[in-house]
Amino acid sequence: ETAVFQTPNYHVTQVGNEVSFNCKQTLGHDTMYWYKQDSKKLLKIMFSYNNKQLIVNETVPRRFSPQSSDKAHLNLRIKSVEPEDSAVYLCASSLGLGGAYEQYFGPGTRLTVL
Amino acid sequence: QQQVRQSSQSLTVWEGETAILNCSYENSAFDYFPWYQQFPGEGPALLIAIRSVSDKKEDGRFTIFFNKREKNLSLHIKDSQPGDSATYFCAASRGYNVLYFGSGTKLTVEP
């Protein structure tokens, strides 16, 4: 099956903890993204990776860091989570870099910070 | 400042009606406008897209009407079905740059 896979589906944690989310795509795409979807459903791009090079970082707090071992994997680490980090984190991939390429999304990881 | 705006958070129509979802944008340099559809528990998926050189794009029951001068566009869903109930995101980009999403319109189609 070719798709974008994310783990875990849900994660509940306390303020100050570190969390890590995994994303893998089997579509053979060159570019991967992390988006944050807030409680109002607004989707905001956090990072783009193209051939393991970070392309876009849209004023994301430093406690967030993307980690990639190869072009099929892009993980997201959050050091010392804060309440405003509660959201759904969506991973996506595309054949090339940028909005004009169709983006394929995973089902998301819902983070709740208590 | 939000680059892409969707005027309605939610919309309810009856089965068989045409649903009209509206979107406007700030940056006149945007030239590619996809609509993504998201069902609960899933990620968004591309539904239909239009480039700024066109004023209309049709794909089955889905049609985008685009007005470059007014910087707005709309998605029309003809003969709406309960299975069309989902959240629809309007998005925009300039070429191969970052894709900006609106905050979505939740469509409910009542049988």
CSV table of C-alpha atoms in Angstrom, one decimal:
chain,number,residue,atom,x,y,z
A,1,GLU,CA,0.0,0.0,0.0
A,2,THR,CA,1.4,3.4,-0.9
A,3,ALA,CA,0.5,6.2,1.4
A,4,VAL,CA,1.6,8.5,4.2
A,5,PHE,CA,1.7,6.8,7.6
A,6,GLN,CA,1.9,8.5,11.0
A,7,THR,CA,2.4,7.2,14.5
A,8,PRO,CA,1.1,7.5,17.1
A,9,ASN,CA,-2.6,8.4,16.4
A,10,TYR,CA,-2.9,10.1,19.8
A,11,HIS,CA,-0.6,11.3,22.5
A,12,VAL,CA,-1.4,12.8,25.9
A,13,THR,CA,1.4,14.3,27.9
A,14,GLN,CA,2.2,16.8,30.6
A,15,VAL,CA,3.7,20.3,30.2
A,16,GLY,CA,7.5,20.2,29.9
A,17,ASN,CA,7.8,16.7,28.5
A,18,GLU,CA,9.5,15.8,25.3
A,19,VAL,CA,7.5,14.1,22.5
A,20,SER,CA,8.3,12.6,19.2
A,21,PHE,CA,6.1,11.8,16.2
A,22,ASN,CA,6.9,9.6,13.3
A,23,CYS,CA,6.0,9.9,9.6
A,24,LYS,CA,6.8,7.6,6.7
A,25,GLN,CA,5.7,7.9,3.1
A,26,THR,CA,5.8,5.0,0.6
A,27,LEU,CA,4.9,7.1,-2.5
A,28,GLY,CA,8.5,7.7,-3.6
A,29,HIS,CA,8.1,11.5,-3.1
A,30,ASP,CA,11.0,13.8,-2.8
A,31,THR,CA,9.4,16.4,-0.4
A,32,MET,CA,7.8,16.0,3.0
A,33,TYR,CA,6.0,18.5,5.3
A,34,TRP,CA,4.8,18.9,8.8
A,35,TYR,CA,1.6,21.0,9.3
A,36,LYS,CA,-0.1,22.0,12.6
A,37,GLN,CA,-3.9,22.0,12.6
A,38,ASP,CA,-5.3,23.9,15.5
A,39,SER,CA,-8.7,23.6,17.3
A,40,LYS,CA,-10.3,25.9,14.7
A,41,LYS,CA,-9.0,23.6,11.9
A,42,LEU,CA,-6.6,26.1,10.6
A,43,LEU,CA,-3.7,24.4,8.8
A,44,LYS,CA,-0.3,26.0,9.1
A,45,ILE,CA,2.9,24.8,7.6
A,46,MET,CA,5.8,24.1,10.0
A,47,PHE,CA,8.5,22.5,8.0
A,48,SER,CA,9.3,21.3,4.5
A,49,TYR,CA,12.1,18.8,3.7
A,50,ASN,CA,13.3,18.3,0.1
A,51,ASN,CA,16.0,15.6,-0.3
A,52,LYS,CA,16.9,15.9,3.4
A,53,GLN,CA,17.4,19.7,3.2
A,54,LEU,CA,15.2,21.9,5.3
A,55,ILE,CA,13.5,24.3,2.9
A,56,VAL,CA,10.9,26.2,5.0
A,57,ASN,CA,10.6,27.0,8.6
A,58,GLU,CA,7.7,29.3,9.2
A,59,THR,CA,8.6,31.0,12.5
A,60,VAL,CA,8.1,27.8,14.5
A,61,PRO,CA,9.3,27.9,18.1
A,62,ARG,CA,12.8,26.4,18.7
A,63,ARG,CA,11.4,23.6,20.8
A,64,PHE,CA,10.1,22.0,17.6
A,65,SER,CA,12.7,20.2,15.4
A,66,PRO,CA,12.2,18.0,12.3
A,67,GLN,CA,14.4,14.9,12.0
A,68,SER,CA,14.9,13.0,8.8
A,69,SER,CA,16.9,9.8,8.1
A,70,ASP,CA,16.1,9.6,4.4
A,71,LYS,CA,13.6,11.1,2.0
A,72,ALA,CA,10.8,8.6,3.1
A,73,HIS,CA,10.9,9.5,6.8
A,74,LEU,CA,10.3,12.8,8.5
A,75,ASN,CA,9.9,12.8,12.3
A,76,LEU,CA,8.9,15.7,14.5
A,77,ARG,CA,10.3,16.3,18.0
A,78,ILE,CA,9.0,18.7,20.5
A,79,LYS,CA,11.2,19.5,23.5
A,80,SER,CA,9.4,20.7,26.6
A,81,VAL,CA,5.8,20.9,25.3
A,82,GLU,CA,3.5,23.8,26.2
A,83,PRO,CA,-0.3,23.9,26.4
A,84,GLU,CA,-0.5,25.8,23.1
A,85,ASP,CA,1.1,22.8,21.4
A,86,SER,CA,-2.2,20.9,21.7
A,87,ALA,CA,-3.2,20.3,18.1
A,88,VAL,CA,-3.3,17.8,15.3
A,89,TYR,CA,0.0,17.4,13.6
A,90,LEU,CA,-0.3,16.4,10.0
A,91,CYS,CA,2.5,15.0,7.9
A,92,ALA,CA,2.4,15.3,4.1
A,93,SER,CA,4.5,14.5,1.0
A,94,SER,CA,4.6,15.6,-2.6
A,95,LEU,CA,6.5,14.7,-5.7
A,96,GLY,CA,8.3,18.1,-5.7
A,97,LEU,CA,8.6,21.1,-3.6
A,98,GLY,CA,5.8,23.7,-3.2
A,99,GLY,CA,2.1,24.3,-3.3
A,100,ALA,CA,1.6,23.5,-7.0
A,101,TYR,CA,2.4,19.8,-6.4
A,102,GLU,CA,-0.4,17.7,-5.0
A,103,GLN,CA,0.2,17.1,-1.3
A,104,TYR,CA,-0.7,13.7,0.2
A,105,PHE,CA,-1.5,13.8,3.9
A,106,GLY,CA,-1.3,11.3,6.6
A,107,PRO,CA,-4.2,10.8,9.1
A,108,GLY,CA,-2.5,13.0,11.8
A,109,THR,CA,-1.3,12.7,15.3
A,110,ARG,CA,-3.5,14.4,17.9
A,111,LEU,CA,-1.4,15.9,20.8
A,112,THR,CA,-3.0,16.9,24.1
A,113,VAL,CA,-0.9,18.7,26.6
A,114,LEU,CA,-2.3,18.8,30.1
B,1,GLN,CA,-2.6,38.2,8.7
B,2,GLN,CA,-4.3,35.3,7.1
B,3,GLN,CA,-3.5,34.9,3.5
B,4,VAL,CA,-6.5,32.8,2.6
B,5,ARG,CA,-10.0,33.4,4.1
B,6,GLN,CA,-13.1,31.2,4.0
B,7,SER,CA,-16.2,33.2,4.9
B,8,SER,CA,-18.3,30.4,6.4
B,9,GLN,CA,-17.1,28.1,9.1
B,10,SER,CA,-20.1,25.8,8.4
B,11,LEU,CA,-22.7,25.3,5.7
B,12,THR,CA,-25.7,23.0,5.6
B,13,VAL,CA,-27.6,22.0,2.5
B,14,TRP,CA,-30.2,19.4,1.6
B,15,GLU,CA,-29.4,16.4,-0.6
B,16,GLY,CA,-29.6,17.3,-4.2
B,17,GLU,CA,-29.0,21.1,-3.7
B,18,THR,CA,-25.9,22.9,-4.9
B,19,ALA,CA,-23.5,23.8,-2.1
B,20,ILE,CA,-21.4,27.0,-2.6
B,21,LEU,CA,-18.3,27.5,-0.6
B,22,ASN,CA,-16.5,30.9,-0.8
B,23,CYS,CA,-12.9,31.8,-0.5
B,24,SER,CA,-10.9,35.0,-0.8
B,25,TYR,CA,-7.1,35.7,-0.8
B,26,GLU,CA,-4.7,38.6,-0.1
B,27,ASN,CA,-1.7,38.1,-2.3
B,28,SER,CA,-2.4,39.0,-6.0
B,29,ALA,CA,0.7,37.0,-6.9
B,30,PHE,CA,-1.0,33.7,-6.0
B,31,ASP,CA,-1.5,31.7,-9.1
B,32,TYR,CA,-2.5,28.2,-8.0
B,33,PHE,CA,-5.7,27.5,-6.0
B,34,PRO,CA,-6.4,23.9,-4.9
B,35,TRP,CA,-9.4,22.8,-2.8
B,36,TYR,CA,-8.7,20.0,-0.3
B,37,GLN,CA,-11.4,17.8,1.3
B,38,GLN,CA,-11.0,16.4,4.8
B,39,PHE,CA,-13.2,13.7,6.4
B,40,PRO,CA,-13.1,13.3,10.2
B,41,GLY,CA,-10.1,11.3,11.4
B,42,GLU,CA,-8.3,11.7,8.0
B,43,GLY,CA,-5.9,14.1,6.5
B,44,PRO,CA,-7.0,16.5,3.7
B,45,ALA,CA,-7.0,15.2,0.1
B,46,LEU,CA,-6.8,17.2,-3.1
B,47,LEU,CA,-10.3,17.5,-4.6
B,48,ILE,CA,-9.9,20.0,-7.5
B,49,ALA,CA,-7.6,22.9,-8.4
B,50,ILE,CA,-7.4,25.9,-10.7
B,51,ARG,CA,-4.7,28.1,-12.0
B,52,SER,CA,-5.1,31.9,-12.2
B,53,VAL,CA,-5.1,31.9,-16.0
B,54,SER,CA,-8.6,30.2,-16.0
B,55,ASP,CA,-11.9,31.4,-14.6
B,56,LYS,CA,-13.6,28.1,-14.3
B,57,LYS,CA,-12.6,24.5,-13.7
B,58,GLU,CA,-15.0,21.6,-13.7
B,59,ASP,CA,-14.6,18.0,-12.5
B,60,GLY,CA,-17.8,16.0,-12.4
B,61,ARG,CA,-20.1,17.6,-9.8
B,62,PHE,CA,-17.3,20.0,-8.6
B,63,THR,CA,-16.7,23.3,-10.2
B,64,ILE,CA,-14.4,26.2,-9.2
B,65,PHE,CA,-15.3,29.7,-10.3
B,66,PHE,CA,-12.4,32.1,-10.1
B,67,ASN,CA,-12.4,35.9,-10.2
B,68,LYS,CA,-8.9,37.3,-10.4
B,69,ARG,CA,-9.9,40.9,-10.2
B,70,GLU,CA,-11.9,40.5,-7.0
B,71,LYS,CA,-9.4,38.0,-5.6
B,72,ASN,CA,-12.0,35.5,-4.8
B,73,LEU,CA,-13.1,32.0,-5.8
B,74,SER,CA,-15.9,29.6,-5.0
B,75,LEU,CA,-16.4,25.8,-5.0
B,76,HIS,CA,-19.8,24.7,-6.3
B,77,ILE,CA,-20.9,21.1,-5.5
B,78,LYS,CA,-23.8,20.2,-7.7
B,79,ASP,CA,-26.4,17.6,-6.6
B,80,SER,CA,-24.9,17.4,-3.1
B,81,GLN,CA,-24.8,13.9,-1.5
B,82,PRO,CA,-24.6,13.0,2.2
B,83,GLY,CA,-21.2,11.5,1.4
B,84,ASP,CA,-19.9,15.0,0.5
B,85,SER,CA,-20.2,16.0,4.2
B,86,ALA,CA,-16.7,17.0,5.1
B,87,THR,CA,-14.5,20.0,5.7
B,88,TYR,CA,-13.4,21.8,2.6
B,89,PHE,CA,-10.2,23.9,2.6
B,90,CYS,CA,-9.4,26.5,0.1
B,91,ALA,CA,-5.6,27.0,-0.5
B,92,ALA,CA,-3.3,29.2,-2.5
B,93,SER,CA,0.3,29.4,-3.6
B,94,ARG,CA,2.6,31.3,-5.9
B,95,GLY,CA,4.1,28.8,-8.2
B,96,TYR,CA,6.1,26.2,-6.3
B,97,ASN,CA,6.2,28.2,-3.0
B,98,VAL,CA,4.5,27.6,0.3
B,99,LEU,CA,0.8,26.5,0.2
B,100,TYR,CA,-1.4,28.7,2.4
B,101,PHE,CA,-4.7,27.2,3.7
B,102,GLY,CA,-7.9,28.8,4.7
B,103,SER,CA,-9.5,27.7,8.0
B,104,GLY,CA,-12.0,25.4,6.2
B,105,THR,CA,-15.8,25.2,5.8
B,106,LYS,CA,-17.6,22.3,7.3
B,107,LEU,CA,-20.3,21.1,4.9
B,108,THR,CA,-23.2,19.0,6.1
B,109,VAL,CA,-25.5,17.5,3.5
B,110,GLU,CA,-28.8,16.5,5.1
B,111,PRO,CA,-30.7,13.6,3.5
